[in-house]
PDB file of C-alpha atoms (C1' of nucleotides) in Angstrom:
ATOM      1  CA  MET P   1      -2.348 -14.413   3.810  1.00  0.00           C
ATOM      2  CA  THR P   2      -0.900 -11.202   2.111  1.00  0.00           C
ATOM      3  CA  ASP P   3      -3.249 -10.493  -1.066  1.00  0.00           C
ATOM      4  CA  ALA P   4      -1.487  -9.580  -4.161  1.00  0.00           C
ATOM      5  CA  LEU P   5      -3.682  -6.187  -4.182  1.00  0.00           C
ATOM      6  CA  ASP P   6      -1.862  -5.655  -0.989  1.00  0.00           C
ATOM      7  CA  ILE P   7       1.464  -5.673  -2.669  1.00  0.00           C
ATOM      8  CA  VAL P   8       0.537  -3.816  -5.745  1.00  0.00           C
ATOM      9  CA  PHE P   9      -1.635  -0.925  -3.623  1.00  0.00           C
ATOM     10  CA  ALA P  10       1.674  -0.522  -1.146  1.00  0.00           C
ATOM     11  CA  ALA P  11       3.715  -0.430  -4.058  1.00  0.00           C
ATOM     12  CA  LEU P  12       1.539   2.343  -5.795  1.00  0.00           C
ATOM     13  CA  ALA P  13       1.542   4.453  -2.286  1.00  0.00           C
ATOM     14  CA  ASP P  14       5.263   5.689  -2.785  1.00  0.00           C
ATOM     15  CA  PRO P  15       5.786   8.601  -4.926  1.00  0.00           C
ATOM     16  CA  THR P  16       9.265   7.677  -5.848  1.00  0.00           C
ATOM     17  CA  ARG P  17       8.075   4.225  -7.009  1.00  0.00           C
ATOM     18  CA  ARG P  18       5.193   5.892  -8.994  1.00  0.00           C
ATOM     19  CA  ALA P  19       7.501   7.644 -10.861  1.00  0.00           C
ATOM     20  CA  ILE P  20       9.924   4.888 -11.927  1.00  0.00           C
ATOM     21  CA  LEU P  21       6.664   3.675 -13.590  1.00  0.00           C
ATOM     22  CA  ALA P  22       6.326   6.714 -15.405  1.00  0.00           C
ATOM     23  CA  MET P  23       9.733   6.382 -16.597  1.00  0.00           C
ATOM     24  CA  LEU P  24       9.263   3.516 -17.423  1.00  0.00           C
ATOM     25  CA  LEU P  25       6.668   4.316 -19.416  1.00  0.00           C
ATOM     26  CA  GLU P  26       8.742   6.257 -21.932  1.00  0.00           C
ATOM     27  CA  ASP P  27      11.469   3.486 -21.612  1.00  0.00           C
ATOM     28  CA  ASP P  28      13.291   0.157 -20.740  1.00  0.00           C
ATOM     29  CA  MET P  29      15.932   1.373 -18.533  1.00  0.00           C
ATOM     30  CA  ALA P  30      18.989   0.018 -16.558  1.00  0.00           C
ATOM     31  CA  VAL P  31      18.983   0.292 -12.956  1.00  0.00           C
ATOM     32  CA  THR P  32      21.566   2.990 -12.914  1.00  0.00           C
ATOM     33  CA  ASP P  33      19.802   4.912 -15.087  1.00  0.00           C
ATOM     34  CA  VAL P  34      16.612   4.893 -13.226  1.00  0.00           C
ATOM     35  CA  ALA P  35      18.367   6.253  -9.927  1.00  0.00           C
ATOM     36  CA  GLU P  36      20.232   8.715 -11.776  1.00  0.00           C
ATOM     37  CA  PRO P  37      17.150  11.437 -11.461  1.00  0.00           C
ATOM     38  CA  PHE P  38      16.948  10.655  -7.772  1.00  0.00           C
ATOM     39  CA  GLU P  39      18.640  12.242  -4.804  1.00  0.00           C
ATOM     40  CA  MET P  40      18.753   8.752  -3.010  1.00  0.00           C
ATOM     41  CA  SER P  41      21.086   6.258  -2.898  1.00  0.00           C
ATOM     42  CA  LEU P  42      21.055   3.282  -5.712  1.00  0.00           C
ATOM     43  CA  ALA P  43      20.689   0.606  -3.043  1.00  0.00           C
ATOM     44  CA  ALA P  44      17.877   2.748  -1.962  1.00  0.00           C
ATOM     45  CA  ILE P  45      16.559   2.792  -5.734  1.00  0.00           C
ATOM     46  CA  SER P  46      17.437  -1.290  -5.841  1.00  0.00           C
ATOM     47  CA  LYS P  47      14.745  -1.719  -3.240  1.00  0.00           C
ATOM     48  CA  HIS P  48      11.860   0.394  -4.616  1.00  0.00           C
ATOM     49  CA  LEU P  49      12.952  -2.076  -7.752  1.00  0.00           C
ATOM     50  CA  THR P  50      12.700  -5.168  -5.884  1.00  0.00           C
ATOM     51  CA  ILE P  51       9.171  -3.924  -4.517  1.00  0.00           C
ATOM     52  CA  LEU P  52       8.099  -3.205  -8.017  1.00  0.00           C
ATOM     53  CA  THR P  53       8.810  -6.292  -9.217  1.00  0.00           C
ATOM     54  CA  ARG P  54       7.420  -8.041  -6.860  1.00  0.00           C
ATOM     55  CA  ALA P  55       3.977  -6.164  -7.197  1.00  0.00           C
ATOM     56  CA  GLY P  56       4.039  -7.726 -10.784  1.00  0.00           C
ATOM     57  CA  LEU P  57       4.123  -4.113 -12.125  1.00  0.00           C
ATOM     58  CA  ILE P  58       8.184  -3.976 -13.325  1.00  0.00           C
ATOM     59  CA  ALA P  59       9.882  -6.972 -15.068  1.00  0.00           C
ATOM     60  CA  GLN P  60      13.955  -7.291 -14.597  1.00  0.00           C
ATOM     61  CA  GLU P  61      16.113  -8.676 -17.318  1.00  0.00           C
ATOM     62  CA  LYS P  62      19.739  -9.148 -16.555  1.00  0.00           C
ATOM     63  CA  ARG P  63      21.944  -8.925 -19.698  1.00  0.00           C
ATOM     64  CA  GLY P  64      25.410  -8.496 -19.091  1.00  0.00           C
ATOM     65  CA  ARG P  65      26.714  -6.467 -16.104  1.00  0.00           C
ATOM     66  CA  VAL P  66      23.289  -4.530 -16.409  1.00  0.00           C
ATOM     67  CA  LYS P  67      19.993  -5.257 -15.436  1.00  0.00           C
ATOM     68  CA  TRP P  68      16.695  -3.657 -17.545  1.00  0.00           C
ATOM     69  CA  CYS P  69      13.641  -2.924 -16.425  1.00  0.00           C
ATOM     70  CA  LYS P  70      10.359  -2.769 -17.970  1.00  0.00           C
ATOM     71  CA  LEU P  71       7.144  -2.082 -17.204  1.00  0.00           C
ATOM     72  CA  GLU P  72       4.612  -4.907 -16.423  1.00  0.00           C
ATOM     73  CA  PRO P  73       1.157  -3.476 -16.886  1.00  0.00           C
ATOM     74  CA  ASP P  74      -0.942  -6.519 -16.367  1.00  0.00           C
ATOM     75  CA  ALA P  75      -0.838  -6.476 -12.224  1.00  0.00           C
ATOM     76  CA  MET P  76      -1.888  -2.647 -12.317  1.00  0.00           C
ATOM     77  CA  LYS P  77      -4.293  -3.860 -14.520  1.00  0.00           C
ATOM     78  CA  ALA P  78      -5.752  -5.872 -12.406  1.00  0.00           C
ATOM     79  CA  ALA P  79      -5.666  -3.239  -9.939  1.00  0.00           C
ATOM     80  CA  SER P  80      -7.250  -0.754 -12.080  1.00  0.00           C
ATOM     81  CA  VAL P  81      -9.962  -3.424 -12.686  1.00  0.00           C
ATOM     82  CA  TRP P  82     -10.651  -4.145  -9.144  1.00  0.00           C
ATOM     83  CA  MET P  83     -11.300  -0.162  -8.579  1.00  0.00           C
ATOM     84  CA  GLN P  84     -14.043  -0.084 -11.407  1.00  0.00           C
ATOM     85  CA  GLY P  85     -16.460  -1.774  -9.291  1.00  0.00           C
ATOM     86  CA  PHE P  86     -16.615   1.404  -7.363  1.00  0.00           C
ATOM     87  CA  GLY P  87     -18.071   4.951  -8.482  1.00  0.00           C
ATOM     88  CA  GLN P  88     -20.475   2.792 -10.655  1.00  0.00           C
ATOM     89  CA  PHE P  89     -22.692   2.090  -7.837  1.00  0.00           C
ATOM     90  CA  GLU P  90     -23.709  -1.383  -8.840  1.00  0.00           C
ATOM     91  CA  PRO P  91     -21.755  -4.859  -8.465  1.00  0.00           C
ATOM     92  CA  VAL P  92     -19.873  -5.966 -10.928  1.00  0.00           C
ATOM     93  CA  ASN P  93     -21.035  -7.727 -13.637  1.00  0.00           C
ATOM     94  CA  LEU P  94     -19.016  -9.910 -15.838  1.00  0.00           C
ATOM     95  CA  GLU P  95     -20.614  -8.798 -19.419  1.00  0.00           C
ATOM     96  CA  ALA P  96     -19.569  -5.344 -18.201  1.00  0.00           C
ATOM     97  CA  PHE P  97     -16.140  -7.088 -16.750  1.00  0.00           C
ATOM     98  CA  GLU P  98     -15.418  -8.371 -19.819  1.00  0.00           C
ATOM     99  CA  ARG P  99     -16.432  -5.320 -21.912  1.00  0.00           C
ATOM    100  CA  PHE P 100     -13.733  -3.232 -19.846  1.00  0.00           C
ATOM    101  CA  LEU P 101     -11.198  -6.069 -21.063  1.00  0.00           C
ATOM    102  CA  THR P 102     -11.435  -5.739 -24.114  1.00  0.00           C
ATOM    103  CA  VAL P 103     -11.870  -1.860 -24.346  1.00  0.00           C
ATOM    104  CA  GLU P 104      -8.622  -1.769 -22.190  1.00  0.00           C
ATOM    105  CA  LEU P 105      -7.021  -4.055 -24.135  1.00  0.00           C
ATOM    106  CA  ALA P 106      -7.475  -2.798 -27.548  1.00  0.00           C
ATOM    107  CA  PRO P 107      -4.359  -1.148 -28.597  1.00  0.00           C
ATOM    108  CA  GLU P 108      -5.307   2.077 -29.451  1.00  0.00           C
ATOM    109  CA  ASP P 109      -8.761   1.951 -27.922  1.00  0.00           C
ATOM    110  CA  GLY P 110      -8.027   3.559 -24.957  1.00  0.00           C
ATOM    111  CA  PRO P 111      -9.961   6.785 -23.653  1.00  0.00           C
ATOM    112  CA  GLU P 112      -6.931   8.752 -24.488  1.00  0.00           C
ATOM    113  CA  ALA P 113      -3.484   8.849 -24.036  1.00  0.00           C
ATOM    114  CA  PRO P 114      -1.840  10.372 -21.197  1.00  0.00           C
ATOM    115  CA  ASP P 115       1.733  10.214 -22.015  1.00  0.00           C
ATOM    116  CA  ALA P 116       2.717   9.386 -18.569  1.00  0.00           C
ATOM    117  CA  PRO P 117      -0.183  10.179 -15.723  1.00  0.00           C
ATOM    118  CA  GLY P 118       1.754  12.375 -12.913  1.00  0.00           C
ATOM    119  CA  GLY P 119       4.583  12.419 -15.170  1.00  0.00           C
ATOM    120  CA  PRO P 120       8.213  11.599 -13.981  1.00  0.00           C
ATOM    121  CA  ASP P 121       8.024  15.119 -12.205  1.00  0.00           C
ATOM    122  CA  GLN P 122       6.585  13.772  -8.950  1.00  0.00           C
ATOM    123  CA  ALA P 123      10.063  12.476  -8.870  1.00  0.00           C
ATOM    124  CA  ALA P 124      10.803  15.941  -7.027  1.00  0.00           C
ATOM    125  CA  SER P 125       8.076  15.208  -4.474  1.00  0.00           C
ATOM    126  CA  SER P 126       9.260  12.252  -3.355  1.00  0.00           C
ATOM    127  CA  SER P 127       9.021  12.002   0.289  1.00  0.00           C
TER     128      SER P 127
ATOM    129  CA  MET T   1       5.248  17.043   0.012  1.00  0.00           C
ATOM    130  CA  THR T   2       2.993  13.905   0.564  1.00  0.00           C
ATOM    131  CA  ASP T   3       0.916  13.387  -2.664  1.00  0.00           C
ATOM    132  CA  ALA T   4      -3.079  12.881  -2.758  1.00  0.00           C
ATOM    133  CA  LEU T   5      -2.191   9.770  -4.172  1.00  0.00           C
ATOM    134  CA  ASP T   6       0.079   8.611  -1.642  1.00  0.00           C
ATOM    135  CA  ILE T   7      -2.669   8.422   0.693  1.00  0.00           C
ATOM    136  CA  VAL T   8      -5.540   6.841  -1.548  1.00  0.00           C
ATOM    137  CA  PHE T   9      -3.011   4.081  -2.651  1.00  0.00           C
ATOM    138  CA  ALA T  10      -1.716   3.220   0.993  1.00  0.00           C
ATOM    139  CA  ALA T  11      -5.432   3.642   2.203  1.00  0.00           C
ATOM    140  CA  LEU T  12      -6.219   1.002  -0.350  1.00  0.00           C
ATOM    141  CA  ALA T  13      -3.289  -1.106   0.205  1.00  0.00           C
ATOM    142  CA  ASP T  14      -4.984  -2.969   3.331  1.00  0.00           C
ATOM    143  CA  PRO T  15      -7.578  -5.934   3.312  1.00  0.00           C
ATOM    144  CA  THR T  16      -9.459  -4.553   5.884  1.00  0.00           C
ATOM    145  CA  ARG T  17      -9.472  -1.476   4.414  1.00  0.00           C
ATOM    146  CA  ARG T  18     -10.544  -2.746   0.932  1.00  0.00           C
ATOM    147  CA  ALA T  19     -13.025  -5.230   2.939  1.00  0.00           C
ATOM    148  CA  ILE T  20     -14.460  -2.486   4.760  1.00  0.00           C
ATOM    149  CA  LEU T  21     -14.807  -0.470   0.793  1.00  0.00           C
ATOM    150  CA  ALA T  22     -16.966  -3.358  -0.568  1.00  0.00           C
ATOM    151  CA  MET T  23     -19.260  -3.527   1.981  1.00  0.00           C
ATOM    152  CA  LEU T  24     -20.040  -0.232   1.923  1.00  0.00           C
ATOM    153  CA  LEU T  25     -20.932  -0.673  -1.956  1.00  0.00           C
ATOM    154  CA  GLU T  26     -23.838  -2.240  -0.496  1.00  0.00           C
ATOM    155  CA  ASP T  27     -25.464   0.412   1.498  1.00  0.00           C
ATOM    156  CA  ASP T  28     -24.319   2.796   4.234  1.00  0.00           C
ATOM    157  CA  MET T  29     -23.445   1.609   7.135  1.00  0.00           C
ATOM    158  CA  ALA T  30     -22.694   2.385  11.132  1.00  0.00           C
ATOM    159  CA  VAL T  31     -19.519   2.485  12.649  1.00  0.00           C
ATOM    160  CA  THR T  32     -20.049  -0.468  14.866  1.00  0.00           C
ATOM    161  CA  ASP T  33     -21.627  -2.529  11.884  1.00  0.00           C
ATOM    162  CA  VAL T  34     -18.947  -1.915   9.802  1.00  0.00           C
ATOM    163  CA  ALA T  35     -17.102  -3.667  12.368  1.00  0.00           C
ATOM    164  CA  GLU T  36     -19.204  -6.528  13.379  1.00  0.00           C
ATOM    165  CA  PRO T  37     -18.170  -9.069  10.632  1.00  0.00           C
ATOM    166  CA  PHE T  38     -14.201  -8.848  11.721  1.00  0.00           C
ATOM    167  CA  GLU T  39     -12.574 -10.016  14.306  1.00  0.00           C
ATOM    168  CA  MET T  40     -10.573  -6.743  15.593  1.00  0.00           C
ATOM    169  CA  SER T  41     -11.235  -4.701  18.302  1.00  0.00           C
ATOM    170  CA  LEU T  42     -13.903  -1.353  17.427  1.00  0.00           C
ATOM    171  CA  ALA T  43     -11.158   1.013  17.935  1.00  0.00           C
ATOM    172  CA  ALA T  44      -9.083  -0.510  15.192  1.00  0.00           C
ATOM    173  CA  ILE T  45     -11.903  -0.240  12.950  1.00  0.00           C
ATOM    174  CA  SER T  46     -12.375   3.356  13.796  1.00  0.00           C
ATOM    175  CA  LYS T  47      -8.847   3.773  12.972  1.00  0.00           C
ATOM    176  CA  HIS T  48      -9.601   2.294   9.503  1.00  0.00           C
ATOM    177  CA  LEU T  49     -12.474   4.321   8.987  1.00  0.00           C
ATOM    178  CA  THR T  50     -10.353   7.399   9.782  1.00  0.00           C
ATOM    179  CA  ILE T  51      -7.425   6.586   7.294  1.00  0.00           C
ATOM    180  CA  LEU T  52     -10.254   5.790   4.405  1.00  0.00           C
ATOM    181  CA  THR T  53     -11.815   9.046   5.374  1.00  0.00           C
ATOM    182  CA  ARG T  54      -8.656  11.006   5.060  1.00  0.00           C
ATOM    183  CA  ALA T  55      -8.126   9.072   1.592  1.00  0.00           C
ATOM    184  CA  GLY T  56     -11.239  10.627   0.806  1.00  0.00           C
ATOM    185  CA  LEU T  57     -12.679   7.115   0.010  1.00  0.00           C
ATOM    186  CA  ILE T  58     -15.618   7.448   2.252  1.00  0.00           C
ATOM    187  CA  ALA T  59     -17.528  10.052   4.581  1.00  0.00           C
ATOM    188  CA  GLN T  60     -18.785   9.521   7.857  1.00  0.00           C
ATOM    189  CA  GLU T  61     -21.860  11.834   8.969  1.00  0.00           C
ATOM    190  CA  LYS T  62     -23.165  11.437  12.508  1.00  0.00           C
ATOM    191  CA  ARG T  63     -26.765  11.380  13.278  1.00  0.00           C
ATOM    192  CA  GLY T  64     -27.816  11.240  16.773  1.00  0.00           C
ATOM    193  CA  ARG T  65     -25.248   8.059  18.433  1.00  0.00           C
ATOM    194  CA  VAL T  66     -24.390   7.176  15.436  1.00  0.00           C
ATOM    195  CA  LYS T  67     -21.873   7.654  13.227  1.00  0.00           C
ATOM    196  CA  TRP T  68     -22.649   6.846   9.537  1.00  0.00           C
ATOM    197  CA  CYS T  69     -20.211   5.737   6.741  1.00  0.00           C
ATOM    198  CA  LYS T  70     -20.672   6.090   2.941  1.00  0.00           C
ATOM    199  CA  LEU T  71     -18.882   5.734  -0.202  1.00  0.00           C
ATOM    200  CA  GLU T  72     -17.004   8.749  -1.798  1.00  0.00           C
ATOM    201  CA  PRO T  73     -15.772   7.108  -4.898  1.00  0.00           C
ATOM    202  CA  ASP T  74     -14.398   9.846  -6.181  1.00  0.00           C
ATOM    203  CA  ALA T  75     -10.806   9.504  -4.562  1.00  0.00           C
ATOM    204  CA  MET T  76     -10.861   5.907  -6.165  1.00  0.00           C
ATOM    205  CA  LYS T  77     -11.789   7.120  -9.354  1.00  0.00           C
ATOM    206  CA  ALA T  78      -8.794   9.878  -9.263  1.00  0.00           C
ATOM    207  CA  ALA T  79      -6.463   6.475  -8.607  1.00  0.00           C
ATOM    208  CA  SER T  80      -7.877   4.700 -11.313  1.00  0.00           C
ATOM    209  CA  VAL T  81      -7.346   7.591 -13.593  1.00  0.00           C
ATOM    210  CA  TRP T  82      -3.761   7.916 -12.486  1.00  0.00           C
ATOM    211  CA  MET T  83      -3.821   4.177 -13.612  1.00  0.00           C
ATOM    212  CA  GLN T  84      -5.301   4.321 -16.716  1.00  0.00           C
ATOM    213  CA  GLY T  85      -2.276   5.812 -18.858  1.00  0.00           C
ATOM    214  CA  PHE T  86      -0.050   2.316 -18.056  1.00  0.00           C
ATOM    215  CA  GLY T  87      -0.650  -0.599 -20.478  1.00  0.00           C
ATOM    216  CA  GLN T  88      -1.540   1.553 -23.483  1.00  0.00           C
ATOM    217  CA  PHE T  89       1.625   1.093 -25.762  1.00  0.00           C
ATOM    218  CA  GLU T  90       2.664  -1.852 -24.580  1.00  0.00           C
ATOM    219  CA  PRO T  91       1.963  -4.916 -26.016  1.00  0.00           C
ATOM    220  CA  VAL T  92       0.245  -6.072 -23.222  1.00  0.00           C
ATOM    221  CA  ASN T  93       0.219  -9.951 -22.069  1.00  0.00           C
ATOM    222  CA  LEU T  94      -3.004 -11.135 -22.128  1.00  0.00           C
ATOM    223  CA  GLU T  95      -2.881 -14.169 -20.960  1.00  0.00           C
ATOM    224  CA  ALA T  96      -0.788 -13.031 -18.041  1.00  0.00           C
ATOM    225  CA  PHE T  97      -3.401 -10.792 -17.158  1.00  0.00           C
ATOM    226  CA  GLU T  98      -6.277 -13.111 -17.013  1.00  0.00           C
ATOM    227  CA  ARG T  99      -4.337 -15.651 -14.727  1.00  0.00           C
ATOM    228  CA  PHE T 100      -3.714 -12.687 -12.791  1.00  0.00           C
ATOM    229  CA  LEU T 101      -7.240 -11.691 -12.720  1.00  0.00           C
ATOM    230  CA  THR T 102      -8.519 -15.524 -12.223  1.00  0.00           C
ATOM    231  CA  VAL T 103      -6.045 -15.966  -9.373  1.00  0.00           C
ATOM    232  CA  GLU T 104      -6.443 -13.139  -7.438  1.00  0.00           C
ATOM    233  CA  LEU T 105      -9.685 -11.562  -8.006  1.00  0.00           C
ATOM    234  CA  ALA T 106     -11.753 -14.538  -7.833  1.00  0.00           C
ATOM    235  CA  PRO T 107      -9.788 -16.496  -5.202  1.00  0.00           C
ATOM    236  CA  GLU T 108     -12.798 -19.612  -5.176  1.00  0.00           C
ATOM    237  CA  ASP T 109     -15.592 -17.743  -5.616  1.00  0.00           C
ATOM    238  CA  GLY T 110     -16.825 -19.085  -8.878  1.00  0.00           C
ATOM    239  CA  PRO T 111     -17.076 -17.197 -12.039  1.00  0.00           C
ATOM    240  CA  GLU T 112     -20.624 -15.421 -11.203  1.00  0.00           C
ATOM    241  CA  ALA T 113     -20.213 -11.714 -10.338  1.00  0.00           C
ATOM    242  CA  PRO T 114     -18.425 -11.164  -7.451  1.00  0.00           C
ATOM    243  CA  ASP T 115     -20.839  -9.155  -4.996  1.00  0.00           C
ATOM    244  CA  ALA T 116     -17.890  -6.779  -4.978  1.00  0.00           C
ATOM    245  CA  PRO T 117     -14.590  -6.753  -6.317  1.00  0.00           C
ATOM    246  CA  GLY T 118     -11.956  -8.877  -3.846  1.00  0.00           C
ATOM    247  CA  GLY T 119     -15.296  -9.465  -1.384  1.00  0.00           C
ATOM    248  CA  PRO T 120     -15.452  -9.298   1.788  1.00  0.00           C
ATOM    249  CA  ASP T 121     -14.177 -12.289   2.387  1.00  0.00           C
ATOM    250  CA  GLN T 122     -11.228 -10.506   2.507  1.00  0.00           C
ATOM    251  CA  ALA T 123     -11.939  -9.866   6.014  1.00  0.00           C
ATOM    252  CA  ALA T 124     -10.687 -13.051   6.657  1.00  0.00           C
ATOM    253  CA  SER T 125      -7.210 -12.458   5.559  1.00  0.00           C
ATOM    254  CA  SER T 126      -6.844  -9.206   6.859  1.00  0.00           C
ATOM    255  CA  SER T 127      -3.126  -8.831   8.614  1.00  0.00           C
TER     256      SER T 127
ATOM    257  C1'  DC R   1     -31.159  10.369  37.357  1.00  0.00           C
ATOM    258  C1'  DG R   2     -28.719   6.656  35.812  1.00  0.00           C
ATOM    259  C1'  DG R   3     -27.636   3.004  32.850  1.00  0.00           C
ATOM    260  C1'  DA R   4     -26.684   0.943  27.846  1.00  0.00           C
ATOM    261  C1'  DT R   5     -24.810   2.139  23.852  1.00  0.00           C
ATOM    262  C1'  DC R   6     -21.939   4.395  20.269  1.00  0.00           C
ATOM    263  C1'  DG R   7     -17.611   5.673  19.254  1.00  0.00           C
ATOM    264  C1'  DT R   8     -12.893   8.080  19.789  1.00  0.00           C
ATOM    265  C1'  DC R   9      -8.252   8.944  22.643  1.00  0.00           C
ATOM    266  C1'  DA R  10      -4.135   7.597  24.667  1.00  0.00           C
ATOM    267  C1'  DA R  11      -0.619   5.012  25.679  1.00  0.00           C
ATOM    268  C1'  DC R  12       1.646   0.912  24.629  1.00  0.00           C
ATOM    269  C1'  DC R  13       3.126  -2.617  21.964  1.00  0.00           C
ATOM    270  C1'  DA R  14       5.933  -5.581  17.705  1.00  0.00           C
ATOM    271  C1'  DT R  15       6.532  -4.924  13.490  1.00  0.00           C
ATOM    272  C1'  DC R  16       6.932  -2.817   8.907  1.00  0.00           C
ATOM    273  C1'  DC R  17       9.436   0.851   5.897  1.00  0.00           C
ATOM    274  C1'  DG R  18      12.194   3.850   3.597  1.00  0.00           C
ATOM    275  C1'  DG R  19      16.509   5.185   3.951  1.00  0.00           C
ATOM    276  C1'  DT R  20      22.006   5.649   5.046  1.00  0.00           C
ATOM    277  C1'  DT R  21      26.464   3.231   4.795  1.00  0.00           C
ATOM    278  C1'  DG R  22      29.872  -0.280   3.719  1.00  0.00           C
ATOM    279  C1'  DA R  23      31.395  -4.823   1.845  1.00  0.00           C
ATOM    280  C1'  DA R  24      30.209  -8.275  -1.455  1.00  0.00           C
ATOM    281  C1'  DT R  25      29.268 -10.652  -5.761  1.00  0.00           C
ATOM    282  C1'  DA R  26      29.162 -10.593 -10.778  1.00  0.00           C
ATOM    283  C1'  DT R  27      30.611  -9.067 -15.477  1.00  0.00           C
ATOM    284  C1'  DG R  28      33.606  -6.317 -18.899  1.00  0.00           C
ATOM    285  C1'  DC R  29      37.485  -5.118 -20.620  1.00  0.00           C
ATOM    286  C1'  DA R  30      42.551  -3.293 -20.943  1.00  0.00           C
TER     287       DA R  30
ATOM    288  C1'  DT J   1      45.645 -10.937 -14.264  1.00  0.00           C
ATOM    289  C1'  DG J   2      43.550  -6.645 -12.322  1.00  0.00           C
ATOM    290  C1'  DC J   3      40.586  -3.090 -11.939  1.00  0.00           C
ATOM    291  C1'  DA J   4      36.589  -0.225 -13.163  1.00  0.00           C
ATOM    292  C1'  DT J   5      31.308  -0.881 -13.540  1.00  0.00           C
ATOM    293  C1'  DA J   6      26.978  -2.654 -12.006  1.00  0.00           C
ATOM    294  C1'  DT J   7      24.221  -3.919  -8.510  1.00  0.00           C
ATOM    295  C1'  DT J   8      22.699  -6.308  -4.428  1.00  0.00           C
ATOM    296  C1'  DC J   9      23.330  -7.490   0.562  1.00  0.00           C
ATOM    297  C1'  DA J  10      23.923  -6.831   5.601  1.00  0.00           C
ATOM    298  C1'  DA J  11      23.329  -4.324   9.090  1.00  0.00           C
ATOM    299  C1'  DC J  12      21.315  -0.343  11.304  1.00  0.00           C
ATOM    300  C1'  DC J  13      18.297   3.646  12.303  1.00  0.00           C
ATOM    301  C1'  DG J  14      14.060   6.563  12.804  1.00  0.00           C
ATOM    302  C1'  DG J  15       9.359   6.960  12.339  1.00  0.00           C
ATOM    303  C1'  DA J  16       5.294   4.914  10.444  1.00  0.00           C
ATOM    304  C1'  DT J  17       1.354   1.544  10.542  1.00  0.00           C
ATOM    305  C1'  DG J  18      -1.694  -1.902  12.680  1.00  0.00           C
ATOM    306  C1'  DG J  19      -3.233  -3.824  16.535  1.00  0.00           C
ATOM    307  C1'  DT J  20      -4.341  -4.082  21.618  1.00  0.00           C
ATOM    308  C1'  DT J  21      -6.186  -2.012  26.037  1.00  0.00           C
ATOM    309  C1'  DG J  22      -8.730   0.806  29.490  1.00  0.00           C
ATOM    310  C1'  DA J  23     -10.447   5.378  30.167  1.00  0.00           C
ATOM    311  C1'  DC J  24     -13.664   8.873  28.276  1.00  0.00           C
ATOM    312  C1'  DG J  25     -17.373  11.973  25.971  1.00  0.00           C
ATOM    313  C1'  DA J  26     -21.964  11.872  23.941  1.00  0.00           C
ATOM    314  C1'  DT J  27     -25.738   9.919  23.410  1.00  0.00           C
ATOM    315  C1'  DC J  28     -30.700   7.308  23.867  1.00  0.00           C
ATOM    316  C1'  DC J  29     -33.796   5.301  27.006  1.00  0.00           C
ATOM    317  C1'  DG J  30     -36.303   3.415  31.239  1.00  0.00           C
TER     318       DG J  30
END
DNA sequence: CGGATCGTCAACCATCCGGTTGAATATGCA
DNA sequence: TGCATATTCAACCGGATGGTTGACGATCCG
């Protein structure tokens, strides 16, 4: 049984896909526009988008000819939450867990607001 | 150029390795003891530990015959920080998030705090 | 010394992954 | 209708990944 976290982390393990996520942080985009800054084929980008969709990291909605991609950060948050248990050397307790949720999901209570972690410049570093 | 995040996320994408990390959250362990609950060979576990080490997620120290493995959460924190930037501006779908969490992070362990995120029970689900 | 335990190395295998190309499917528009 | 645009599908390729087994170096101990 493949865990959903498998798929999310595997999706995040590729620099092209992380760059795509960073781009989508700015705005929703059509598939062709997502592909534009990269040097690989459109088909390759399409595959990456499929992987991100299956991971739940983005959602795709077709309007006319154009398929729009938008960030769907819930899966990323889930993975992030999974990691929170490490580094604080105590078993994850529900209280801290819920506190984390409220802090994280609050509109502007975030620790700070990096405009894009890593940044789209990672596109250059792909593969 | 392979980004360090590539390696960290790729290391986290395997349920066996996540289970190992969860085990090490409890205590430092020797390689043989790490391997004990799994059904695969010791050599396979040794490979997994090498991958986790290269990702910076654990450290290994040899004392006598025995090689001890301990959690090294900095790399995980780095990955976690990278993810923090997502979801801060988007209207987060709290319902979907919680659904994801309850499905993924608490398979059937009940509501009490899981001893580790994901839990070593994932050992059985490897591959 | 010699046997038992700990762990890795090397070779091998099946499968997955990221990319390519070319054809196919939808949709928009003149 | 017919052509251009948007996106995916299908087949293929090379290389990485996750597992196996068997042999090996190291270390403890009787």
